Short mmCIF file of C-alpha atoms in Angstrom, two decimals:
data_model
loop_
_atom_site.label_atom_id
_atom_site.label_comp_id
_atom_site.label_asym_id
_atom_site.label_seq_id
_atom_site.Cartn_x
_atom_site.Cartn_y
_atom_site.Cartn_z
CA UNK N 194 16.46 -73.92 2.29
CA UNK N 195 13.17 -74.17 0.61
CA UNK N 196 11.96 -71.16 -0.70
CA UNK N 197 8.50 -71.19 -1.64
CA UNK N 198 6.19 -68.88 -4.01
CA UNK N 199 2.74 -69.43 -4.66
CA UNK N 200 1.67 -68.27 -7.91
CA UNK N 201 -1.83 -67.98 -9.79
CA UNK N 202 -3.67 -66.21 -12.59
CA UNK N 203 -3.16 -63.12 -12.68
CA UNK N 204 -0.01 -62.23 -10.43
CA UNK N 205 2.74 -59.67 -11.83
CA UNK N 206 5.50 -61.51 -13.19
CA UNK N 207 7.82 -59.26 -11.64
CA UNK N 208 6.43 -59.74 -8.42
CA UNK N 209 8.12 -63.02 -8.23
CA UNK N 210 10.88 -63.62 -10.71
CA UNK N 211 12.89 -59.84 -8.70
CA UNK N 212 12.86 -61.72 -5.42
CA UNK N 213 13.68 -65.18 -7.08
CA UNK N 214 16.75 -64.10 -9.49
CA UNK N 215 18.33 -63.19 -5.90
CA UNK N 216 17.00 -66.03 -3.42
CA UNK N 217 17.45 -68.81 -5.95
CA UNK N 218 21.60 -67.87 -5.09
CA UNK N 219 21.00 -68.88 -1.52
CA UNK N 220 22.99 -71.56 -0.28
CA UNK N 221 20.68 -75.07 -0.60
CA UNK N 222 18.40 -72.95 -2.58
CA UNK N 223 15.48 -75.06 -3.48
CA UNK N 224 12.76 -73.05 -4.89
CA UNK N 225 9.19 -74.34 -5.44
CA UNK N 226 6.48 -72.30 -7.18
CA UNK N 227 3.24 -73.50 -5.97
CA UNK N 228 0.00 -73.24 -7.35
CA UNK N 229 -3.63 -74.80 -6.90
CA UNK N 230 -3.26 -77.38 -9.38
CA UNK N 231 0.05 -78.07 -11.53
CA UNK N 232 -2.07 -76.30 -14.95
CA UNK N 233 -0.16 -73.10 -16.26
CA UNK N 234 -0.33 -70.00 -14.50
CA UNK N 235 -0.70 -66.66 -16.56
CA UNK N 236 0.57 -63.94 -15.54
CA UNK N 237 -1.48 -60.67 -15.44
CA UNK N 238 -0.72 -59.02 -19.07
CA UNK N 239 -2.04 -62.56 -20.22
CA UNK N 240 1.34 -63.23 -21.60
CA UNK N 241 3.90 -64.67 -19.73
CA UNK N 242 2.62 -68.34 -18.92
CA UNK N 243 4.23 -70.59 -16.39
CA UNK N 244 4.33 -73.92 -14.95
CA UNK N 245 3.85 -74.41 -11.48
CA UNK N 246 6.50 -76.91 -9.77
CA UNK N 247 4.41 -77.97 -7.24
CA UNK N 248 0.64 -77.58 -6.44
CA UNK N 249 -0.33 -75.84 -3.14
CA UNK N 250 -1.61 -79.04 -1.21
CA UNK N 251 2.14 -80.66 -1.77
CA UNK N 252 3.66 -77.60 -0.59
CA UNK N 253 3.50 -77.89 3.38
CA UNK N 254 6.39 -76.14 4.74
CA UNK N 255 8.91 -73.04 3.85
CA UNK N 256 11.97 -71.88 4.97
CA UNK N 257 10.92 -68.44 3.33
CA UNK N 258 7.79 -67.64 1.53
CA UNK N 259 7.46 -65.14 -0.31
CA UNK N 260 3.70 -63.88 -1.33
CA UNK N 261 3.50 -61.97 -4.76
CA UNK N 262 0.57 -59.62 -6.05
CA UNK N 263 -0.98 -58.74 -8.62
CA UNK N 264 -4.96 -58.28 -9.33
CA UNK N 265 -4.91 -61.96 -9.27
CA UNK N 266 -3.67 -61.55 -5.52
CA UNK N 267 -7.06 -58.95 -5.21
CA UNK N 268 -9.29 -61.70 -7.06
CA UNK N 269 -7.82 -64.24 -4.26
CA UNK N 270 -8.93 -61.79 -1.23
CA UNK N 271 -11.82 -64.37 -0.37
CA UNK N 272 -10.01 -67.61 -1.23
CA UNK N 273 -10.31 -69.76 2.01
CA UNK N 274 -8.17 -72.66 0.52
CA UNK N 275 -5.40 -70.14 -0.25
CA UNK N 276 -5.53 -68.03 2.49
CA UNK N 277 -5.81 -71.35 5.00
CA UNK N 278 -2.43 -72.53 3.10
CA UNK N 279 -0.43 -69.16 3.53
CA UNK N 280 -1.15 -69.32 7.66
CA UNK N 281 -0.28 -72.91 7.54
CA UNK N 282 3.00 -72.25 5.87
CA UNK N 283 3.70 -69.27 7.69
CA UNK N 284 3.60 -71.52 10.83
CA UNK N 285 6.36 -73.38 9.16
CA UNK N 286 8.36 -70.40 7.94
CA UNK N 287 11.21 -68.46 9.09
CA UNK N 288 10.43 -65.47 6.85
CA UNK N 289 6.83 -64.95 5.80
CA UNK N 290 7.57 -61.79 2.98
CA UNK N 291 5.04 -60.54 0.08
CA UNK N 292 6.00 -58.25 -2.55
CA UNK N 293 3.16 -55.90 -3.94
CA UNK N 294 -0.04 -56.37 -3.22
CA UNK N 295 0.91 -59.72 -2.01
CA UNK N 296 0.47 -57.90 1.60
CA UNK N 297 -3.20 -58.14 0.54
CA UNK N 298 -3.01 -61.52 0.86
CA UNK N 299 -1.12 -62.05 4.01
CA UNK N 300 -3.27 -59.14 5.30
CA UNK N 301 -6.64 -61.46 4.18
CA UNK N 302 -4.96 -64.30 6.06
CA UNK N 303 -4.71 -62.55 9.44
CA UNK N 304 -1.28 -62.21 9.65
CA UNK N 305 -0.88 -58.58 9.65
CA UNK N 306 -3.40 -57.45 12.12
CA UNK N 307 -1.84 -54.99 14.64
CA UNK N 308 1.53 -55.01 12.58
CA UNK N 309 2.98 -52.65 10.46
CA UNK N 310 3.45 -53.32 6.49
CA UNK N 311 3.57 -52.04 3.39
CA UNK N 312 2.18 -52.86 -0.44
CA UNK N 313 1.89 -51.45 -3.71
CA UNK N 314 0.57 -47.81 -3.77
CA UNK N 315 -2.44 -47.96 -4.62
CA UNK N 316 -3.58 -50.68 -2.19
CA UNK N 317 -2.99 -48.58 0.73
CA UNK N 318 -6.39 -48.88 2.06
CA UNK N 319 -7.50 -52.74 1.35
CA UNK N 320 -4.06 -53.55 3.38
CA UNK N 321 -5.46 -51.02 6.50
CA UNK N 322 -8.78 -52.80 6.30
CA UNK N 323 -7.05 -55.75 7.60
CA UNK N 324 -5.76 -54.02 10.87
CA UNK N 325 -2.61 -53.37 9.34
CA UNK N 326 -0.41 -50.03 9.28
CA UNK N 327 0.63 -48.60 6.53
CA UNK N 328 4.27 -47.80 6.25
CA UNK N 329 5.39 -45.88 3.51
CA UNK N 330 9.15 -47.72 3.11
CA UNK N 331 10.30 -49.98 0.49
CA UNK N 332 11.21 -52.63 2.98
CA UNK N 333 8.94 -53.37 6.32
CA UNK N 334 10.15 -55.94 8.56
CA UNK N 335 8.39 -56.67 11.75
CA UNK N 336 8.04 -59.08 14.64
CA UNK N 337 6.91 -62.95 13.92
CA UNK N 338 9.26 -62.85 10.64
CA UNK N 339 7.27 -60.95 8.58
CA UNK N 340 8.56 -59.15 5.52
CA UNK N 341 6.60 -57.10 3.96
CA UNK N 342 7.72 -55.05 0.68
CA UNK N 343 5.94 -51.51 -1.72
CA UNK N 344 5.15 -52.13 -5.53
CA UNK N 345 6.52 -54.67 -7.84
CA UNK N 346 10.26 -53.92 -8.26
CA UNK N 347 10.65 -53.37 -4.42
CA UNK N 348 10.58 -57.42 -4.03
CA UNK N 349 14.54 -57.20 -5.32
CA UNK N 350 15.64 -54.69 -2.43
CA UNK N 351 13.46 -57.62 0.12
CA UNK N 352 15.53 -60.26 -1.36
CA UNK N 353 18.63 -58.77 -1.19
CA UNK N 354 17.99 -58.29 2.67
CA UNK N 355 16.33 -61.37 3.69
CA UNK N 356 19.53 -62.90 1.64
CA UNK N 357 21.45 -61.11 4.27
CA UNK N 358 19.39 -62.39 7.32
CA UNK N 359 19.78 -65.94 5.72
CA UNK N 360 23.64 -65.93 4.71
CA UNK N 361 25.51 -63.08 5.57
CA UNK N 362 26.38 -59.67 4.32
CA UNK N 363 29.12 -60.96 1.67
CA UNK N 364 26.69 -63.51 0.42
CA UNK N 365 24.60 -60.60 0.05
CA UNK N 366 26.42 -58.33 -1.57
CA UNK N 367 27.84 -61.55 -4.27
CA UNK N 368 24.37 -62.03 -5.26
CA UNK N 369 23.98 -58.08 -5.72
CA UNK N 370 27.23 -58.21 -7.74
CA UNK N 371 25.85 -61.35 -9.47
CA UNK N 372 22.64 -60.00 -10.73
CA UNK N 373 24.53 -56.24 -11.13
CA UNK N 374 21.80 -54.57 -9.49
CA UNK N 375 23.38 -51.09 -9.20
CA UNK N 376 20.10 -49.55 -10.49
CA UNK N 377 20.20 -46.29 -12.74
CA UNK N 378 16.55 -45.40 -13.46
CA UNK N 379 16.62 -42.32 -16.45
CA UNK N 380 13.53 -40.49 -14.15
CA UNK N 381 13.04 -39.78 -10.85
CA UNK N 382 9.62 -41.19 -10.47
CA UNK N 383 9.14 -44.20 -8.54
CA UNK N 384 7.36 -43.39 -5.75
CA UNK N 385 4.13 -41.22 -5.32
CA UNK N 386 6.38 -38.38 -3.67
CA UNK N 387 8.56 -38.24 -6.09
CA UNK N 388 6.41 -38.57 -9.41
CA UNK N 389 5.03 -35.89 -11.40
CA UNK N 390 1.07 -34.96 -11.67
CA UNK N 391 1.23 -35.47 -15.44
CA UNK N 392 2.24 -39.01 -14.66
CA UNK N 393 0.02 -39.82 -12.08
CA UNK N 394 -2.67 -38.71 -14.93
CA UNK N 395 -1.15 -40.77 -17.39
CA UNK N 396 -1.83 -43.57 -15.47
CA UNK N 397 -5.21 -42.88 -14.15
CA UNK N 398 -6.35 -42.26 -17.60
CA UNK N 399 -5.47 -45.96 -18.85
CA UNK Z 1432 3.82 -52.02 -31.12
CA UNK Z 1433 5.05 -56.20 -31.37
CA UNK Z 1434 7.58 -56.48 -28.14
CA UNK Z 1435 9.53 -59.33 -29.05
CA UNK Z 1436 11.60 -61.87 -26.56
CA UNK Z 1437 13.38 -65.02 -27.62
CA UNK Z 1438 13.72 -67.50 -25.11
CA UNK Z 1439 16.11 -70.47 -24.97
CA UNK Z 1440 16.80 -73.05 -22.27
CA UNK Z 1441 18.79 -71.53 -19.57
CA UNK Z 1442 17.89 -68.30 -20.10
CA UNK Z 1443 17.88 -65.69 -17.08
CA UNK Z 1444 14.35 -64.95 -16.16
CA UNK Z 1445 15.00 -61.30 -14.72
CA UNK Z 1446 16.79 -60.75 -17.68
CA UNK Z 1447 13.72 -61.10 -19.83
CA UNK Z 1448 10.71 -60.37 -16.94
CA UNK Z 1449 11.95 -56.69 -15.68
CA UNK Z 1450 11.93 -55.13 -19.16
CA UNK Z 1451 9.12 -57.20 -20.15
CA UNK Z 1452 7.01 -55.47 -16.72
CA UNK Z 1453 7.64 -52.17 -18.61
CA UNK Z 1454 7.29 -52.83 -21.84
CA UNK Z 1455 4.06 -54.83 -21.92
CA UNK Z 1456 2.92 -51.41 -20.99
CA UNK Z 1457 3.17 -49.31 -24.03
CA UNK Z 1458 0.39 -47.95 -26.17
CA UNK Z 1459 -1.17 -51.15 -27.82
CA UNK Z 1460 2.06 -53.38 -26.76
CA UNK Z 1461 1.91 -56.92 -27.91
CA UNK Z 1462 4.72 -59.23 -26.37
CA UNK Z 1463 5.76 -62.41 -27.99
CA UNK Z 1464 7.85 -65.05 -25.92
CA UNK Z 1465 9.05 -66.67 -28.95
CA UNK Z 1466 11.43 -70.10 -29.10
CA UNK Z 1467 12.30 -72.95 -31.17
CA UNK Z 1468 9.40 -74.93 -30.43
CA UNK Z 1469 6.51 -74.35 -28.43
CA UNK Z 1470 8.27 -76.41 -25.71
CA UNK Z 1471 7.99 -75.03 -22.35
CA UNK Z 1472 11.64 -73.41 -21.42
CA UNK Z 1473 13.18 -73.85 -18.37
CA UNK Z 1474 15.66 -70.94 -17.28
CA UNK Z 1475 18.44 -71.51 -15.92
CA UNK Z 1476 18.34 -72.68 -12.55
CA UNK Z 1477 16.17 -75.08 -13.83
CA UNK Z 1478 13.22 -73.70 -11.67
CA UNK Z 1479 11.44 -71.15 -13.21
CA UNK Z 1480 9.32 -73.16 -16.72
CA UNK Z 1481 7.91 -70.43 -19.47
CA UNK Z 1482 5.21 -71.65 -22.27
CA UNK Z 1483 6.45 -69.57 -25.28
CA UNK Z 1484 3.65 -67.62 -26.97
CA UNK Z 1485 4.88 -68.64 -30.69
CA UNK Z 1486 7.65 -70.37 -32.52
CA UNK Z 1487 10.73 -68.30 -33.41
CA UNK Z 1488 9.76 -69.53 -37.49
CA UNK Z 1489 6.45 -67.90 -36.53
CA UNK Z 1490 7.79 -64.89 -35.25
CA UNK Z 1491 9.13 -62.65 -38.49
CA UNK Z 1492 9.12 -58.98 -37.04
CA UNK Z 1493 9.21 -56.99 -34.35
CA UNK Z 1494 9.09 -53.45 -33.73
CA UNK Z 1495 11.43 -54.25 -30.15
CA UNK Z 1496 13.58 -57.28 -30.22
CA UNK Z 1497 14.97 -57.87 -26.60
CA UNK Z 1498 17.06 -60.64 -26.08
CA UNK Z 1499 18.11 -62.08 -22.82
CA UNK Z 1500 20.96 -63.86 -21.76
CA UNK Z 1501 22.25 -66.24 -19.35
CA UNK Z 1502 24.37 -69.73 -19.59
CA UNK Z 1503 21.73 -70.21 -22.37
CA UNK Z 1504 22.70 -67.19 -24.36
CA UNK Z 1505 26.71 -68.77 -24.57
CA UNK Z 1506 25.40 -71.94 -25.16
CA UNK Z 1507 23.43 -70.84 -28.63
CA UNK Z 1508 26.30 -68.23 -29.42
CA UNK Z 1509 27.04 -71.37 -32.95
CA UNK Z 1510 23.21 -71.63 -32.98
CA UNK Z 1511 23.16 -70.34 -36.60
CA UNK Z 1512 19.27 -70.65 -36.63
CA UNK Z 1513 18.85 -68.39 -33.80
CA UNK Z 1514 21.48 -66.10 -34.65
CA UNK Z 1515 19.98 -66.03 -38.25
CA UNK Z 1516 16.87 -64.98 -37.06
CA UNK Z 1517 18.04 -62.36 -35.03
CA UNK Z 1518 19.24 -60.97 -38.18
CA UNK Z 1519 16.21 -61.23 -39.63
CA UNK Z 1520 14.25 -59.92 -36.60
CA UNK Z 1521 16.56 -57.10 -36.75
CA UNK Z 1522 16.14 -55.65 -40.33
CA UNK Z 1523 12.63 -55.36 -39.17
CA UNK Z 1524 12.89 -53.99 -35.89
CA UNK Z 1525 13.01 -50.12 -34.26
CA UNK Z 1526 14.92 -51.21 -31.47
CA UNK Z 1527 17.06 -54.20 -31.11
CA UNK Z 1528 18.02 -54.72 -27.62
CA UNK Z 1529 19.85 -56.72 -25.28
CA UNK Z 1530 20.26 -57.41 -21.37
CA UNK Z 1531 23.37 -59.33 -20.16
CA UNK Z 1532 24.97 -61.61 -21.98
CA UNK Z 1533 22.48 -61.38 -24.27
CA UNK Z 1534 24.20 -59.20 -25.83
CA UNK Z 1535 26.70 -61.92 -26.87
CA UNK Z 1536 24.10 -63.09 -29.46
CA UNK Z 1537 24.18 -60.02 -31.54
CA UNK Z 1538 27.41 -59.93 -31.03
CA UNK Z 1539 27.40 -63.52 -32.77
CA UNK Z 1540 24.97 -62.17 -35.30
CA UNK Z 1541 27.40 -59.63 -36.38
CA UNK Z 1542 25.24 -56.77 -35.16
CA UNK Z 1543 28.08 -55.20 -32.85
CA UNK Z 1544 31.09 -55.33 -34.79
CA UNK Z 1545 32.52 -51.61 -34.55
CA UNK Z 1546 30.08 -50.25 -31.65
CA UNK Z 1547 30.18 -49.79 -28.03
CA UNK Z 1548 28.23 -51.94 -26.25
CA UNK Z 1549 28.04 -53.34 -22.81
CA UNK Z 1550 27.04 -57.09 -21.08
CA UNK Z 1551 26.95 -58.38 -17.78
CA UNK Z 1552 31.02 -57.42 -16.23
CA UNK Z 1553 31.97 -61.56 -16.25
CA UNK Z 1554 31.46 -61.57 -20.04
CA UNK Z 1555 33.56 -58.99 -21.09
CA UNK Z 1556 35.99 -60.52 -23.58
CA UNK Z 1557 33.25 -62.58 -25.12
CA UNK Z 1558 31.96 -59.28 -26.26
CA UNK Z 1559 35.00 -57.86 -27.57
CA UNK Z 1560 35.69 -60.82 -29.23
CA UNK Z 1561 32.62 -59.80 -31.66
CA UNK Z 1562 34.22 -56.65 -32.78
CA UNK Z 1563 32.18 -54.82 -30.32
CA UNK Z 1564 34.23 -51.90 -27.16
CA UNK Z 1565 33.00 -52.85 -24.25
CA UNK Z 1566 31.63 -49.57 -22.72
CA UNK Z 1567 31.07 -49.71 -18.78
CA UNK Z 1568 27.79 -48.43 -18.55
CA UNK Z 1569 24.27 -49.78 -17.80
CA UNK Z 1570 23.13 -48.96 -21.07
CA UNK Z 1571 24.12 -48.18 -24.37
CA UNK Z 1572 22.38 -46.72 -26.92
CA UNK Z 1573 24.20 -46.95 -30.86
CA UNK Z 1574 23.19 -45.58 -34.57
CA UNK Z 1575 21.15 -47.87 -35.97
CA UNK Z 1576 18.84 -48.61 -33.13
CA UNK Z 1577 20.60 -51.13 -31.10
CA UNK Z 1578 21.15 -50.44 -27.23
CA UNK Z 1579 22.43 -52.86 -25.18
CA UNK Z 1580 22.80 -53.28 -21.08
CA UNK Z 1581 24.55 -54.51 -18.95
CA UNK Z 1582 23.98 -57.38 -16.12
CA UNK Z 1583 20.62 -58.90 -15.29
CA UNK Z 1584 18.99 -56.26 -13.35
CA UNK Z 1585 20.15 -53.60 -16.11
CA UNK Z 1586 16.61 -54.44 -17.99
CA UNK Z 1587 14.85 -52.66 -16.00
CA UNK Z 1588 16.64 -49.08 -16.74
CA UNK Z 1589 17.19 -50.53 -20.31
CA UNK Z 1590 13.17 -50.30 -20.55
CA UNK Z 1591 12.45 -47.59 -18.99
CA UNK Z 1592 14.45 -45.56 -21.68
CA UNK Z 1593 13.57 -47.46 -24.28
CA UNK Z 1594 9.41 -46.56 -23.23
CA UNK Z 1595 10.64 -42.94 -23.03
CA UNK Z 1596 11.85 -43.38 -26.65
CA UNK Z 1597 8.53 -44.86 -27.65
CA UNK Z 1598 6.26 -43.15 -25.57
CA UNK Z 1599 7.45 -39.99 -24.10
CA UNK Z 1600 8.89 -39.22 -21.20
CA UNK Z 1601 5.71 -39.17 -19.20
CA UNK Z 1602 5.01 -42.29 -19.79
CA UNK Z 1603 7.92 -43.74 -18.83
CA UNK Z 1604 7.81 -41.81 -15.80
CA UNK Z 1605 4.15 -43.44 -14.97
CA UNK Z 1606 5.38 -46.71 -15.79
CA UNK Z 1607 8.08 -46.48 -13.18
CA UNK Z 1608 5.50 -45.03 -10.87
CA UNK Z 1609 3.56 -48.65 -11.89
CA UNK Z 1610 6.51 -50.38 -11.04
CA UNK Z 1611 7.35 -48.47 -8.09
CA UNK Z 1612 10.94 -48.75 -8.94
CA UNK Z 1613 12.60 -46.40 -6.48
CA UNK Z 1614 15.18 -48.41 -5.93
CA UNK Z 1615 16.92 -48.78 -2.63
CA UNK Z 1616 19.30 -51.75 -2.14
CA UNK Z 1617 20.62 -52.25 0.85
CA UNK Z 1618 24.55 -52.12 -0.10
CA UNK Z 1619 26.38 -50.74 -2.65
CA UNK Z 1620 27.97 -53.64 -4.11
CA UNK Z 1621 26.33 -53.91 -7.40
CA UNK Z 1622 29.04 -53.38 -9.91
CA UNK Z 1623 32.74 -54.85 -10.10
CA UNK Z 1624 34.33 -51.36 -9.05
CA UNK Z 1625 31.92 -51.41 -5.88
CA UNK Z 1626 32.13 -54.83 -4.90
CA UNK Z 1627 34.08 -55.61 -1.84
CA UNK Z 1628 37.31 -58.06 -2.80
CA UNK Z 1629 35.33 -60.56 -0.07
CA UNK Z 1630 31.77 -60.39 -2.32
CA UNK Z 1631 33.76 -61.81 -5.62
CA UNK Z 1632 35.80 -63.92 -3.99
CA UNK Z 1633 32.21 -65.40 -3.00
CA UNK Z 1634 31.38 -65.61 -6.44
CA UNK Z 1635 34.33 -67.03 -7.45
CA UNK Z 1636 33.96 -69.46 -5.11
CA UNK Z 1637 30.63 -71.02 -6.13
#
């Protein structure tokens, strides 16, 4: 069960390590995080640094990859040698999944034309531009194996299902237990919908 | 505001990443991944391989201190260097913090002895062995500016408050909105009272 996730300057940290705390528990688990060469990666506050396991070109197959984002997934829009890898290891795959603006990514590649997805909030657009529709759940699953997931945290609630595809409910629910995801956020504002205006502001204003 | 995280071989990279993915988001936040050495650390399923951004001698204050757990965490629980400087760290900090069983090693440090606190639900005793009562909630907040969480995942909501206590609530609130952490597993099996006796028995198992 390889499980494969291709990292580079500038993705969210979270993006990856959600999905892996859960997927790493699979049964055979072998997790590889790929990048172009095997030089650290940096994350996208420029301070969590990490070495790759693998570089891209070694990587050939998946059993599941999963895509994160980041503006170091935006930066990669126009990266032929990346984008060429992610369709050849999504012909390998059983699960092609992206957390975040990951989508962007698999959207660049061609794999979402015609399909519906989802991404990070504020990337709504750039993933319609590549034929895709936007679906505003946390989770988006859709013909072909493709997984597609909403900002950042959202990659845990992915893993958690594709665990279940891959090894049963029970599994599933272990590695819940495991990781004691039984989230209790103080606020209420997670999702556009639900977050106030003075929030959005505070944000916009950064 | 210096955002402090020691890191130790077989550490548990959610643990550390899903507070950090808040955190690293306060007004003029500056995170340190500190360790003994500027080794790289591996976590601890030996996949995931973090450069630390200084040495833990380096490292003398912090305005947050969170420390992370995993088999890593028990393993240092004698480590009188580490537990010395998370005294140290401590007399310095504004909040001193844990997520899963890193709450052990304050416990070690002698930080818990007479308060509630919680940890992840399979290291119960461990904690209580420090002097601490084990409280089952996700996060506990005591005099003298120490909160601690429970499991893994627990970070996250850990964070989240802690921002709110550093930043205001409408901050926090946009940095959930960042994080788009609207949580949704897809069971319910996320604590030990939820669990079905078929997901531990799973665990168990492993």
């Amino acid at each position: 069960m390889r499980i494969v996730f291709p990292i580079f300057d500038g993705f969210t940290s979270l993006d990856a390590v959600g999905p892996y705390e859960v997927l790493r528990m699979l049964p055979g688990a072998e997790v590889v995080f790929a990048a172009e060469d095997t030089a650290p990666v940096t994350d996208d506050a420029g301070r969590l640094t990490v070495t790759p396991s693998a570089t891209l070109a070694a990587t050939t197959s998946a059993d599941v990859l999963v895509v994160p984002g980041g503006p170091g997934a935006r930066r990669n829009l126009g990266n032929e040698a990346l984008l060429g890898w992610i369709r050849r290891i999504h012909a390998t795959s059983t699960w092609t999944t992206s957390v975040c603006t990951g989508s962007l990514l698999l959207g660049a590649a061609g794999l979402l034309d015609g399909l519906e997805a989802t991404t990070h909030w504020s990337a709504v657009k750039t993933l319609e531009s590549y034929g895709a529709t936007y679906t505003e759940e946390r989770v988006v699953r859709q013909p072909g194996g493709i997984i597609t997931s909403a900002g950042v945290s959202s990659g845990i609630d992915m893993a958690l299902r594709l665990a279940e595809l891959l090894a049963g409910r029970v599994a599933a629910e272990a590695f819940q237990l495991a990781i004691e995801y039984d989230p209790q956020p103080p606020f209420d504002s997670g999702s556009l919908s639900k977050a106030s205006q003075d929030a959005k502001d505070y944000l916009t204003a950064r």
